[in-house]
């Protein structure tokens, strides 16, 4: 809501903030009555307030004009310190941002095929889902009047919310009052502003997501032996490309890839969600160096197989591919189940 420019103040319980995303208060307002921006029994959706007066209005704790879900306060350039030092104003908002002549407060909406965005000042917020699909892929930027605004906030994403949300942002979104069943992200670190949201995240990223969620694919590495494993564990995730140190490798059925163990590996995993949304996760040398070496099979040893005794060898689908003495046979480059003396072992052959 944008209020008239000649408004002087608010009386008691003037506005109901239910179903309101934004309130733009003119510079002429210097009075707020008791509970002037109140909350209905259904709650409050008001998140953004833009105050154009550079001088904070005098408030009293008993007046408490802001009763609800306000989180972000926009103030004129140079006024942030004054509002931050005011105990009552600062206690009602989790963030205070300054606007400027170069980035004025806009307060207008734009929509795409699935979602509704609110243009703020130098950024935008996604404030609703239109309900035309069970999946929403949030944009990094939204266009308004020929200018790009980075999407920084995700708010009031409850009513009509999609069942699945794809979050492919380079920077963290600030979450306010959202309810989404499943969030998919290619990032190795959790969005810190969404600590209680269940995430589907890349393999190897459990620590970065506080172990709250599940991996979309298996990611394990043994740096000392030069072996990487990338294998989808989600039917909605299709691995498209694996690159190690910039070299694209042919995809394998078992998800095992060899690399030169004398070189610190960086890995890029390209994959597609729901046969429609392409994502990429990059694992830096530093990230891989911090991962413990997994117990991947990278060779055949005398202790693993007794060459003098017959074996039965099965592929990972349970099909028997060989029976007999293994000494003169070649199964290079794949993992098999080897049964010998009634003991089954998973072994990767490199010769």
XYZ file of C-alpha atoms in Angstrom:
351
model
C 0.000 0.000 0.000
C 1.246 3.489 -0.903
C -0.255 6.141 1.342
C -1.172 9.705 0.215
C 1.669 12.220 0.279
C -0.306 14.667 2.495
C -1.045 12.154 5.266
C -0.051 13.506 8.702
C -0.425 10.483 10.954
C -2.235 7.336 12.070
C -5.009 6.949 14.596
C -5.584 3.879 16.727
C -5.774 0.510 14.960
C -5.915 2.174 11.561
C -4.603 -0.508 9.209
C -4.993 -4.267 9.225
C -1.735 -5.762 7.972
C -3.201 -9.097 6.912
C -2.616 -9.755 3.194
C -0.317 -6.716 2.952
C 3.276 -7.107 1.716
C 4.472 -3.512 1.810
C 3.600 -0.155 3.307
C 5.008 3.116 1.904
C 4.703 5.888 4.509
C 5.106 9.505 3.262
C 7.536 11.973 4.848
C 4.642 14.016 6.223
C 3.707 11.319 8.769
C 5.005 12.032 12.261
C 2.323 10.450 14.462
C 1.450 6.814 15.083
C -1.491 5.787 17.257
C -1.847 2.691 19.405
C -1.681 -0.453 17.271
C -2.058 1.695 14.189
C -0.656 -1.029 11.954
C -2.310 -4.011 13.526
C -2.805 -7.724 13.076
C -5.994 -9.577 12.264
C -6.863 -12.952 13.833
C -5.460 -14.469 10.631
C -2.045 -12.942 11.274
C 0.087 -10.430 9.391
C 1.904 -10.647 6.088
C 3.408 -7.138 6.195
C 7.172 -7.461 5.798
C 8.486 -4.245 4.226
C 7.867 -0.687 5.455
C 9.335 2.317 3.683
C 9.418 5.447 5.866
C 10.234 8.633 3.964
C 10.715 10.838 7.028
C 14.446 11.056 7.888
C 13.561 11.797 11.531
C 12.097 8.846 13.502
C 8.674 9.619 14.925
C 8.514 9.518 18.716
C 7.069 6.193 19.791
C 6.163 4.747 23.152
C 6.312 1.077 24.097
C 2.642 1.310 25.059
C 1.778 2.669 21.606
C 3.485 -0.173 19.759
C 2.197 0.783 16.290
C 3.860 -2.144 14.576
C 2.244 -5.378 15.706
C 2.953 -8.182 13.324
C 5.495 -9.648 11.000
C 7.423 -6.531 9.943
C 11.022 -7.431 9.238
C 12.648 -4.866 6.948
C 12.542 -1.079 7.329
C 13.608 1.236 4.511
C 14.634 4.766 5.488
C 15.989 7.814 3.615
C 19.665 8.091 2.839
C 21.594 9.158 5.940
C 18.792 8.187 8.363
C 19.796 4.614 9.173
C 21.840 5.600 12.202
C 18.966 7.596 13.710
C 16.477 4.738 13.290
C 19.007 2.158 14.477
C 19.697 4.162 17.647
C 15.989 4.486 18.426
C 15.247 1.516 20.704
C 11.596 1.183 19.740
C 12.048 1.514 15.994
C 15.073 -0.802 15.918
C 13.374 -3.423 18.110
C 10.531 -3.807 15.615
C 12.698 -4.638 12.605
C 15.338 -7.244 11.916
C 16.947 -5.124 9.186
C 17.145 -1.400 8.426
C 18.168 -0.374 4.902
C 18.807 3.035 3.394
C 17.417 4.092 0.030
C 19.121 6.667 -2.155
C 18.298 8.924 -5.121
C 20.113 6.419 -7.323
C 18.079 3.515 -5.905
C 14.738 4.922 -4.671
C 12.054 2.777 -3.121
C 9.782 1.449 -5.910
C 7.051 -0.629 -4.292
C 5.676 -2.082 -7.530
C 4.866 -5.666 -8.527
C 5.954 -7.750 -11.499
C 5.010 -11.324 -12.320
C 6.345 -14.256 -14.275
C 4.574 -17.498 -15.184
C 4.609 -18.798 -11.599
C 5.494 -16.079 -9.109
C 4.875 -12.506 -8.000
C 7.799 -10.188 -7.201
C 7.872 -6.886 -5.298
C 10.446 -4.331 -6.475
C 11.945 -2.638 -3.415
C 14.902 -0.264 -3.901
C 18.103 -1.908 -5.095
C 16.613 -5.428 -4.849
C 13.384 -7.394 -5.105
C 11.379 -9.887 -3.069
C 9.341 -12.859 -4.181
C 6.071 -12.438 -2.331
C 3.764 -15.078 -3.715
C 3.212 -18.150 -5.828
C 0.426 -18.095 -8.393
C -0.300 -21.798 -8.062
C -0.107 -22.840 -11.726
C 2.529 -25.534 -11.137
C 3.772 -27.774 -8.334
C 7.357 -26.568 -9.001
C 8.777 -23.062 -8.886
C 12.256 -22.034 -10.010
C 13.069 -18.702 -8.377
C 14.947 -16.230 -10.519
C 18.242 -14.615 -9.570
C 17.091 -11.289 -11.059
C 13.805 -9.721 -12.074
C 13.371 -6.949 -14.658
C 11.471 -3.723 -14.052
C 11.498 -0.670 -16.360
C 14.624 -1.888 -18.122
C 16.622 -2.481 -14.936
C 17.614 -5.757 -13.249
C 16.912 -6.198 -9.542
C 18.518 -9.091 -7.641
C 15.984 -11.195 -5.747
C 17.071 -10.962 -2.115
C 13.972 -11.876 -0.101
C 11.531 -14.782 -0.062
C 8.478 -13.847 2.008
C 4.919 -14.981 2.782
C 5.435 -18.047 0.633
C 2.664 -20.027 2.318
C -0.722 -19.743 0.655
C -0.794 -21.688 -2.589
C 2.882 -22.538 -2.099
C 4.431 -25.002 -4.560
C 5.277 -28.499 -3.459
C 8.852 -28.074 -4.714
C 11.039 -24.999 -4.879
C 14.302 -24.782 -6.844
C 16.681 -22.295 -5.264
C 19.567 -21.585 -7.624
C 20.885 -18.338 -6.161
C 24.520 -17.327 -5.957
C 23.782 -15.391 -2.782
C 21.677 -16.249 0.238
C 18.008 -15.348 0.172
C 16.524 -13.822 3.302
C 13.583 -16.000 4.318
C 10.527 -14.672 6.135
C 7.523 -16.804 7.055
C 7.682 -19.445 4.317
C 6.299 -22.967 4.085
C 7.526 -25.152 1.229
C 7.621 -28.937 1.296
C 10.834 -29.529 -0.656
C 13.606 -27.096 -1.563
C 16.254 -28.122 -4.083
C 19.542 -26.231 -4.151
C 22.891 -26.752 -5.939
C 24.772 -24.926 -3.163
C 27.168 -26.654 -0.810
C 26.341 -24.300 2.074
C 22.906 -23.857 3.595
C 21.126 -20.550 3.190
C 21.699 -19.332 6.733
C 18.408 -17.442 6.822
C 16.407 -20.649 6.312
C 17.719 -22.805 9.172
C 14.611 -24.956 9.630
C 13.688 -25.617 6.001
C 14.162 -29.139 4.631
C 16.635 -29.010 1.746
C 17.607 -31.428 -1.009
C 21.266 -30.600 -1.502
C 24.316 -31.833 -3.457
C 26.267 -34.904 -2.458
C 29.014 -34.317 0.080
C 27.265 -31.220 1.469
C 25.649 -32.656 4.610
C 27.917 -30.688 6.942
C 27.282 -27.451 5.041
C 23.542 -28.008 5.489
C 23.780 -28.994 9.151
C 22.676 -32.515 8.212
C 19.122 -31.200 7.849
C 17.852 -32.586 4.575
C 19.060 -35.184 2.119
C 21.563 -35.551 -0.691
C 20.340 -35.550 -4.295
C 23.257 -37.692 -5.421
C 26.082 -39.657 -3.885
C 29.407 -37.809 -3.871
C 32.447 -39.571 -2.462
C 36.128 -39.135 -3.131
C 39.354 -40.967 -2.370
C 42.115 -38.495 -3.113
C 44.988 -40.786 -2.209
C 43.862 -43.365 -4.764
C 42.421 -40.999 -7.371
C 38.824 -42.190 -7.429
C 35.569 -40.213 -7.437
C 32.014 -41.490 -7.125
C 29.015 -39.455 -8.343
C 25.746 -41.378 -8.585
C 22.166 -40.121 -8.420
C 20.099 -41.331 -5.473
C 16.966 -39.355 -6.445
C 14.762 -40.381 -9.370
C 14.190 -36.689 -10.118
C 17.925 -36.039 -10.580
C 19.735 -36.966 -13.795
C 23.520 -36.626 -13.904
C 24.468 -34.986 -17.224
C 28.190 -34.264 -17.039
C 31.190 -34.866 -14.781
C 34.341 -32.775 -15.143
C 37.528 -33.173 -13.113
C 40.132 -30.410 -13.318
C 38.368 -29.059 -16.398
C 38.299 -32.364 -18.279
C 34.883 -33.828 -19.093
C 34.739 -37.563 -18.447
C 32.461 -40.145 -20.082
C 29.560 -41.033 -17.801
C 29.702 -44.478 -16.224
C 26.917 -46.753 -15.043
C 28.465 -47.214 -11.610
C 29.334 -43.543 -11.106
C 33.048 -44.159 -10.595
C 35.672 -41.890 -12.172
C 39.454 -41.995 -12.067
C 41.697 -38.944 -11.806
C 45.376 -38.202 -11.359
C 45.913 -38.402 -7.608
C 49.072 -36.295 -7.857
C 46.911 -33.244 -8.723
C 44.460 -31.652 -6.296
C 41.032 -32.285 -7.873
C 38.335 -29.713 -8.607
C 35.043 -31.239 -9.729
C 32.015 -29.916 -11.590
C 28.737 -31.872 -11.602
C 26.015 -30.886 -14.090
C 22.573 -32.380 -13.540
C 18.907 -31.846 -14.409
C 15.941 -31.771 -12.027
C 12.544 -33.068 -13.099
C 13.736 -33.339 -16.730
C 13.547 -29.548 -17.020
C 15.775 -27.518 -14.687
C 19.569 -27.658 -15.248
C 21.816 -27.116 -12.217
C 25.563 -27.151 -11.628
C 27.504 -27.793 -8.435
C 31.220 -27.023 -8.321
C 33.545 -28.632 -5.799
C 36.730 -26.627 -5.327
C 40.139 -28.084 -4.567
C 39.756 -26.767 -1.019
C 36.329 -28.367 -0.555
C 37.559 -31.748 -1.762
C 40.705 -31.495 0.354
C 38.543 -31.103 3.451
C 36.462 -34.208 2.667
C 37.684 -37.428 4.289
C 38.752 -40.152 1.894
C 35.898 -42.606 1.400
C 36.399 -46.342 1.359
C 36.166 -46.693 -2.411
C 37.654 -49.738 -4.086
C 40.505 -48.639 -6.309
C 42.470 -51.769 -6.999
C 42.725 -55.515 -6.654
C 45.013 -56.905 -3.966
C 46.208 -60.391 -3.049
C 44.290 -60.027 0.222
C 41.074 -59.255 -1.678
C 41.038 -62.212 -4.059
C 42.729 -65.588 -3.844
C 43.911 -66.158 -7.405
C 44.223 -69.914 -6.838
C 40.543 -70.352 -6.019
C 37.579 -69.954 -8.384
C 35.294 -66.946 -8.111
C 31.851 -65.870 -9.221
C 31.646 -62.294 -10.508
C 28.375 -60.330 -10.739
C 27.645 -56.843 -12.070
C 25.845 -54.344 -9.834
C 22.478 -55.445 -11.230
C 23.056 -58.971 -9.973
C 23.852 -60.563 -13.342
C 26.630 -63.155 -13.257
C 29.290 -62.154 -15.770
C 32.015 -64.723 -15.012
C 32.737 -67.888 -13.076
C 36.140 -69.491 -12.743
C 39.728 -68.410 -12.165
C 40.132 -64.621 -12.437
C 43.890 -64.494 -13.023
C 43.843 -64.173 -16.814
C 40.591 -62.214 -17.095
C 40.172 -58.471 -17.547
C 37.365 -56.466 -15.927
C 39.150 -53.120 -15.968
C 37.343 -49.935 -15.019
C 34.202 -51.200 -13.275
C 32.942 -52.352 -9.896
C 31.790 -55.933 -9.507
C 30.531 -58.155 -6.730
C 33.031 -60.979 -6.307
C 31.982 -64.121 -4.415
C 34.783 -66.404 -3.268
C 34.700 -69.010 -0.530
C 31.101 -67.961 0.256
C 32.224 -64.357 0.945
C 30.964 -61.459 -1.202
C 33.128 -58.381 -1.784
C 32.672 -55.221 -3.857
C 35.833 -54.645 -5.881
C 36.933 -52.032 -8.416
C 39.245 -53.537 -11.040
C 41.926 -51.305 -12.499
C 43.563 -54.060 -14.548
